[in-house]
GROMACS .gro file of C-alpha atoms in nm:
model
  320
    1MET     CA    1  18.874   5.551  21.517
    2ALA     CA    2  19.021   5.590  21.867
    3THR     CA    3  19.184   5.277  21.993
    4ALA     CA    4  19.073   5.199  22.375
    5PRO     CA    5  19.432   5.332  22.458
    6GLU     CA    6  19.371   5.639  22.280
    7LYS     CA    7  19.076   5.679  22.458
    8LEU     CA    8  19.154   5.674  22.786
    9LEU     CA    9  19.451   5.816  22.799
   10LEU     CA   10  19.337   6.163  22.635
   11ARG     CA   11  19.087   6.089  22.973
   12LEU     CA   12  19.345   6.047  23.129
   13GLU     CA   13  19.578   6.362  23.012
   14TRP     CA   14  19.266   6.591  23.078
   15LYS     CA   15  19.162   6.455  23.462
   16VAL     CA   16  19.512   6.381  23.599
   17VAL     CA   17  19.775   6.493  23.377
   18ARG     CA   18  19.704   6.838  23.382
   19ARG     CA   19  19.681   6.831  23.766
   20LEU     CA   20  20.003   6.715  23.774
   21ASP     CA   21  20.182   6.871  23.581
   22GLY     CA   22  20.493   7.025  23.713
   23ARG     CA   23  20.429   6.893  24.002
   24LEU     CA   24  20.670   6.574  23.896
   25GLN     CA   25  20.910   6.766  23.631
   26GLY     CA   26  21.165   6.813  23.933
   27ALA     CA   27  21.046   6.642  24.214
   28HIS     CA   28  21.293   6.266  24.189
   29ARG     CA   29  21.583   6.370  24.371
   30THR     CA   30  21.892   6.143  24.374
   31VAL     CA   31  22.216   6.129  24.556
   32HIS     CA   32  22.369   6.006  24.209
   33ARG     CA   33  22.449   6.198  23.951
   34GLY     CA   34  22.408   6.206  23.574
   35SER     CA   35  22.660   6.120  23.369
   36GLY     CA   36  22.774   6.358  22.997
   37ILE     CA   37  22.974   6.304  22.710
   38ASP     CA   38  23.049   6.732  22.614
   39PHE     CA   39  23.393   6.808  22.773
   40THR     CA   40  23.387   7.113  22.934
   41GLY     CA   41  23.720   7.202  23.065
   42LEU     CA   42  23.936   7.060  23.362
   43ARG     CA   43  23.951   7.123  23.774
   44ALA     CA   44  24.190   7.056  24.064
   45TYR     CA   45  24.151   6.674  24.194
   46GLY     CA   46  23.987   6.668  24.530
   47ASP     CA   47  23.921   6.457  24.802
   48GLY     CA   48  23.588   6.262  24.758
   49ASP     CA   49  23.602   6.338  24.373
   50ASP     CA   50  23.561   6.011  24.143
   51ALA     CA   51  23.894   5.887  24.013
   52ARG     CA   52  23.789   5.734  23.717
   53HIS     CA   53  23.779   6.063  23.542
   54ILE     CA   54  24.145   6.191  23.639
   55ASP     CA   55  24.308   6.264  23.307
   56TRP     CA   56  24.740   6.162  23.397
   57ASN     CA   57  24.831   6.323  23.068
   58VAL     CA   58  24.753   6.668  23.215
   59THR     CA   59  24.833   6.550  23.564
   60ALA     CA   60  25.130   6.436  23.407
   61ARG     CA   61  25.223   6.745  23.314
   62LEU     CA   62  25.106   6.973  23.564
   63ASP     CA   63  25.258   6.703  23.862
   64GLU     CA   64  24.887   6.802  24.011
   65PRO     CA   65  24.580   6.567  23.984
   66HIS     CA   66  24.333   6.728  23.761
   67LEU     CA   67  23.989   6.594  23.610
   68ARG     CA   68  23.834   6.651  23.342
   69VAL     CA   69  23.452   6.774  23.346
   70PHE     CA   70  23.218   6.723  23.149
   71THR     CA   71  22.860   6.892  23.085
   72GLU     CA   72  22.592   6.693  23.296
   73ASP     CA   73  22.274   6.528  23.168
   74ARG     CA   74  22.011   6.535  23.404
   75GLU     CA   75  21.761   6.353  23.195
   76LEU     CA   76  21.664   5.936  23.319
   77THR     CA   77  21.604   5.657  23.202
   78VAL     CA   78  21.249   5.542  23.366
   79TRP     CA   79  21.143   5.186  23.349
   80LEU     CA   80  20.763   5.050  23.466
   81VAL     CA   81  20.790   4.698  23.616
   82LEU     CA   82  20.447   4.596  23.535
   83ASP     CA   83  20.303   4.290  23.777
   84ARG     CA   84  20.028   4.160  23.468
   85SER     CA   85  19.874   3.825  23.734
   86ALA     CA   86  19.613   3.651  23.765
   87SER     CA   87  19.570   3.833  24.145
   88MET     CA   88  19.556   4.116  23.965
   89ALA     CA   89  19.254   4.112  23.807
   90ALA     CA   90  19.079   4.120  24.182
   91GLY     CA   91  18.841   4.467  24.210
   92ARG     CA   92  18.501   4.544  24.029
   93PRO     CA   93  18.480   4.588  23.777
   94GLY     CA   94  18.568   4.847  23.564
   95ARG     CA   95  18.841   4.927  23.881
   96GLY     CA   96  19.019   4.649  23.946
   97LYS     CA   97  19.331   4.650  24.055
   98HIS     CA   98  19.481   4.599  23.658
   99ASP     CA   99  19.241   4.851  23.580
  100VAL     CA  100  19.446   5.122  23.796
  101LEU     CA  101  19.749   4.965  23.712
  102ALA     CA  102  19.703   5.067  23.315
  103GLU     CA  103  19.588   5.409  23.449
  104LEU     CA  104  19.947   5.492  23.611
  105ALA     CA  105  20.197   5.338  23.377
  106LEU     CA  106  19.988   5.577  23.156
  107VAL     CA  107  20.013   5.871  23.379
  108LEU     CA  108  20.379   5.787  23.513
  109ALA     CA  109  20.481   5.716  23.118
  110ARG     CA  110  20.335   6.040  22.953
  111LEU     CA  111  20.467   6.276  23.249
  112PHE     CA  112  20.807   6.134  23.296
  113GLY     CA  113  20.815   6.117  22.878
  114ARG     CA  114  20.724   6.501  22.882
  115GLY     CA  115  21.019   6.578  23.065
  116GLY     CA  116  21.197   6.429  22.803
  117ASN     CA  117  21.299   6.132  23.033
  118ARG     CA  118  21.284   5.815  22.810
  119VAL     CA  119  21.008   5.550  22.957
  120GLY     CA  120  21.061   5.176  22.891
  121ALA     CA  121  20.800   4.876  23.058
  122LEU     CA  122  20.816   4.546  23.128
  123LEU     CA  123  20.484   4.361  23.156
  124PHE     CA  124  20.561   4.048  23.381
  125ASP     CA  125  20.340   3.715  23.421
  126THR     CA  126  20.486   3.387  23.569
  127GLY     CA  127  20.605   3.190  23.220
  128MET     CA  128  20.576   3.548  23.025
  129LEU     CA  129  20.814   3.878  22.970
  130ARG     CA  130  20.692   4.122  22.718
  131VAL     CA  131  20.932   4.439  22.731
  132VAL     CA  132  20.867   4.820  22.527
  133PRO     CA  133  21.237   4.909  22.499
  134PRO     CA  134  21.235   5.305  22.609
  135GLY     CA  135  21.129   5.589  22.436
  136THR     CA  136  20.979   5.954  22.516
  137SER     CA  137  20.679   6.072  22.295
  138ARG     CA  138  20.329   6.029  22.343
  139ARG     CA  139  20.301   5.752  22.098
  140HIS     CA  140  20.502   5.570  22.315
  141ALA     CA  141  20.343   5.594  22.592
  142LEU     CA  142  20.075   5.484  22.315
  143ARG     CA  143  20.276   5.151  22.240
  144ILE     CA  144  20.311   5.080  22.616
  145GLY     CA  145  19.914   5.110  22.702
  146ALA     CA  146  19.844   4.864  22.363
  147GLU     CA  147  20.064   4.602  22.505
  148LEU     CA  148  19.890   4.589  22.831
  149GLU     CA  149  19.560   4.560  22.638
  150ARG     CA  150  19.693   4.300  22.510
  151THR     CA  151  19.790   4.151  22.792
  152ALA     CA  152  19.448   4.201  22.957
  153GLY     CA  153  19.306   4.011  22.576
  154VAL     CA  154  19.530   3.799  22.656
  155ARG     CA  155  19.436   3.699  23.001
  156GLY     CA  156  19.067   3.723  22.943
  157ALA     CA  157  19.048   3.458  22.689
  158GLU     CA  158  19.279   3.241  22.895
  159LEU     CA  159  18.969   3.244  23.205
  160GLU     CA  160  18.718   3.181  22.957
  161HIS     CA  161  18.901   2.928  22.841
  162THR     CA  162  18.942   2.765  23.202
  163SER     CA  163  18.585   2.851  23.295
  164LYS     CA  164  18.410   2.629  22.980
  165ALA     CA  165  18.667   2.368  23.073
  166ARG     CA  166  18.501   2.357  23.368
  167GLY     CA  167  18.155   2.421  23.277
  168GLY     CA  168  18.078   2.743  23.522
  169LYS     CA  169  18.116   3.092  23.445
  170PRO     CA  170  18.435   3.329  23.435
  171ARG     CA  171  18.532   3.422  23.717
  172ARG     CA  172  18.798   3.608  23.911
  173ALA     CA  173  19.162   3.439  23.838
  174SER     CA  174  19.349   3.296  24.058
  175LYS     CA  175  19.744   3.277  24.014
  176ARG     CA  176  19.741   2.896  23.977
  177ALA     CA  177  19.426   2.918  23.716
  178ALA     CA  178  19.582   3.138  23.489
  179GLY     CA  179  19.892   3.371  23.548
  180ALA     CA  180  20.104   2.974  23.647
  181ARG     CA  181  20.118   2.791  23.376
  182GLY     CA  182  20.257   2.514  23.539
  183GLY     CA  183  20.177   2.516  23.894
  184ALA     CA  184  20.381   2.773  24.086
  185THR     CA  185  20.280   3.105  24.169
  186THR     CA  186  20.378   3.421  24.069
  187ASP     CA  187  20.773   3.430  24.195
  188LEU     CA  188  20.843   3.885  24.239
  189ALA     CA  189  21.168   3.802  24.267
  190GLU     CA  190  21.166   3.647  23.938
  191MET     CA  191  21.025   3.983  23.816
  192LEU     CA  192  21.247   4.181  24.024
  193ASP     CA  193  21.609   4.014  23.868
  194ALA     CA  194  21.420   4.027  23.522
  195ALA     CA  195  21.408   4.391  23.498
  196GLY     CA  196  21.801   4.463  23.688
  197ARG     CA  197  21.889   4.246  23.311
  198LEU     CA  198  21.664   4.533  23.157
  199ALA     CA  199  21.829   4.762  23.355
  200ARG     CA  200  22.164   4.726  23.231
  201ARG     CA  201  22.198   5.142  23.314
  202ARG     CA  202  22.142   5.336  23.604
  203ALA     CA  203  21.777   5.413  23.636
  204LEU     CA  204  21.472   5.517  23.851
  205ILE     CA  205  21.220   5.143  23.839
  206VAL     CA  206  20.915   5.211  23.938
  207VAL     CA  207  20.733   4.887  24.040
  208LEU     CA  208  20.370   4.880  23.968
  209SER     CA  209  20.183   4.548  24.194
  210ASP     CA  210  20.039   4.500  24.460
  211PHE     CA  211  20.335   4.239  24.577
  212ILE     CA  212  20.101   3.856  24.604
  213GLY     CA  213  20.325   3.587  24.543
  214ASP     CA  214  20.633   3.400  24.689
  215GLY     CA  215  20.959   3.356  24.569
  216ASP     CA  216  21.266   3.531  24.805
  217TRP     CA  217  21.195   3.837  24.628
  218GLU     CA  218  21.349   4.106  24.935
  219ARG     CA  219  21.738   3.984  24.813
  220SER     CA  220  21.640   4.063  24.465
  221LEU     CA  221  21.489   4.408  24.541
  222GLN     CA  222  21.832   4.446  24.729
  223ARG     CA  223  22.052   4.368  24.475
  224LEU     CA  224  21.829   4.604  24.209
  225ALA     CA  225  21.799   4.904  24.490
  226ARG     CA  226  22.155   4.937  24.485
  227ARG     CA  227  22.255   4.944  24.099
  228HIS     CA  228  21.919   5.191  24.042
  229GLU     CA  229  21.686   5.407  24.263
  230VAL     CA  230  21.385   5.195  24.262
  231VAL     CA  231  20.991   5.336  24.401
  232ALA     CA  232  20.722   5.063  24.490
  233LEU     CA  233  20.376   5.146  24.442
  234ARG     CA  234  20.196   4.842  24.572
  235ILE     CA  235  19.810   4.869  24.391
  236VAL     CA  236  19.535   4.705  24.701
  237ASP     CA  237  19.131   4.676  24.619
  238THR     CA  238  18.931   4.618  24.934
  239ALA     CA  239  18.956   4.250  24.862
  240ASP     CA  240  19.336   4.191  24.936
  241ASP     CA  241  19.228   4.290  25.296
  242VAL     CA  242  18.889   4.261  25.391
  243LEU     CA  243  18.654   3.937  25.422
  244PRO     CA  244  18.240   3.974  25.382
  245GLU     CA  245  18.028   3.947  25.598
  246ALA     CA  246  17.830   3.752  25.448
  247GLY     CA  247  17.798   3.391  25.587
  248LEU     CA  248  17.869   3.060  25.371
  249ILE     CA  249  18.076   3.180  25.071
  250VAL     CA  250  18.378   3.060  24.845
  251VAL     CA  251  18.727   3.214  24.846
  252GLU     CA  252  19.048   3.132  24.664
  253ASP     CA  253  19.375   3.156  24.758
  254ALA     CA  254  19.539   3.440  24.511
  255GLU     CA  255  19.871   3.255  24.513
  256THR     CA  256  19.769   2.880  24.466
  257GLY     CA  257  19.423   2.872  24.318
  258GLU     CA  258  19.291   2.662  24.593
  259GLN     CA  259  18.944   2.739  24.681
  260LEU     CA  260  18.739   2.702  25.027
  261VAL     CA  261  18.376   2.717  25.117
  262VAL     CA  262  18.411   2.956  25.446
  263ASP     CA  263  18.139   3.100  25.727
  264SER     CA  264  18.268   3.468  25.633
  265ALA     CA  265  18.064   3.520  25.998
  266ASP     CA  266  18.251   3.320  26.180
  267PRO     CA  267  18.410   3.562  26.455
  268LEU     CA  268  18.669   3.326  26.505
  269LEU     CA  269  18.775   3.338  26.112
  270ARG     CA  270  18.776   3.683  26.075
  271VAL     CA  271  18.996   3.779  26.329
  272ARG     CA  272  19.226   3.481  26.171
  273PHE     CA  273  19.253   3.655  25.869
  274ARG     CA  274  19.267   4.050  25.991
  275ALA     CA  275  19.587   3.902  26.111
  276ALA     CA  276  19.689   3.689  25.856
  277VAL     CA  277  19.646   4.058  25.650
  278ASP     CA  278  19.837   4.255  25.949
  279ALA     CA  279  20.130   3.994  25.944
  280ARG     CA  280  20.143   4.052  25.492
  281ASP     CA  281  20.152   4.386  25.528
  282ALA     CA  282  20.417   4.388  25.831
  283ARG     CA  283  20.652   4.194  25.600
  284LEU     CA  284  20.617   4.359  25.287
  285THR     CA  285  20.674   4.677  25.485
  286ALA     CA  286  20.965   4.563  25.658
  287GLY     CA  287  21.176   4.419  25.378
  288MET     CA  288  21.132   4.753  25.195
  289ARG     CA  289  21.314   4.919  25.430
  290ARG     CA  290  21.553   4.691  25.467
  291ALA     CA  291  21.617   4.737  25.082
  292GLY     CA  292  21.614   5.128  25.150
  293VAL     CA  293  21.268   5.124  24.893
  294PRO     CA  294  20.991   5.352  24.911
  295VAL     CA  295  20.667   5.208  24.957
  296HIS     CA  296  20.383   5.392  24.861
  297ARG     CA  297  19.955   5.215  24.877
  298ILE     CA  298  19.776   5.346  24.589
  299ASP     CA  299  19.383   5.175  24.673
  300THR     CA  300  19.142   5.110  24.363
  301ASP     CA  301  18.911   5.326  24.495
  302ARG     CA  302  19.088   5.669  24.550
  303ASP     CA  303  19.125   5.968  24.330
  304LEU     CA  304  19.433   5.891  24.113
  305ALA     CA  305  19.565   6.235  24.097
  306GLU     CA  306  19.541   6.262  24.506
  307ALA     CA  307  19.709   5.973  24.491
  308LEU     CA  308  19.991   6.006  24.296
  309VAL     CA  309  20.040   6.427  24.446
  310GLU     CA  310  20.042   6.226  24.775
  311VAL     CA  311  20.337   6.029  24.662
  312VAL     CA  312  20.544   6.296  24.526
  313ALA     CA  313  20.503   6.485  24.837
  314ARG     CA  314  20.653   6.175  25.039
  315THR     CA  315  20.894   6.158  24.758
  316ARG     CA  316  21.034   6.548  24.844
  317ASP     CA  317  20.983   6.471  25.243
  318ARG     CA  318  21.167   6.163  25.216
  319SER     CA  319  21.446   6.371  24.990
  320SER     CA  320  21.500   6.660  25.191
   0.00000   0.00000   0.00000
């Protein structure tokens, strides 16, 4: 019997991968050239060439600097940095942020892997880190899916245990209740630093997160972007941006777990909530711009293939 990741990947291959096949291959452009191990010859040194590639023996014989030339390796190593913190559980059943993250991870692993690139994954939750080493096959994409399912199972068990201990029904996850294991909020800087420690050679790093958390993540992102090509896919649900007009409701802070009873119909509260959302988005956009990292918004209610086609188009426009 097919496992849940196998069923999900099969569905995504029919609905998404077939529509995207060929659009992503060759779409990644970078000023950083690959390296290879197959020696092909020598050529004279020119302005701007890397002096580390000079063949000093030939240079001494010919009395003119010459470079060793190798066949260039165009294959990428791709790291998917997957945010598994509690705020990623927001959204309607079956289409929450963690569901969209799982679909994105499987699609990207399958697409990049089909092009001969090696894809690895880092699954991050504060206090917990799971790593899937880079690989290329369809089976490898399923391995990433299995790890995502495993972390989702752990998350669900923790939430059920927390809910029973409080004598209530299962609730939407909060960062403190299920993700912090010590009271701290999700540390985005720690997640990015973990990616930097794993990716020792230059790689394409795709960060999939809602970017709800704390820590001096901007410095960590700048360090990561200096060594690697970094792309951010920000997964957003309506619950992140809109306060429902439903009278008295209980709201829970996704970072701290603090709960408050508020009047969602209060005009002043709605204005302050909107201002806070706009300020958060502005800080994120400014931080990404300073780090030179493109950030693409992926809404949970949007068609995944259309969203990825738009990401590819924006990436090409940025590179041209």
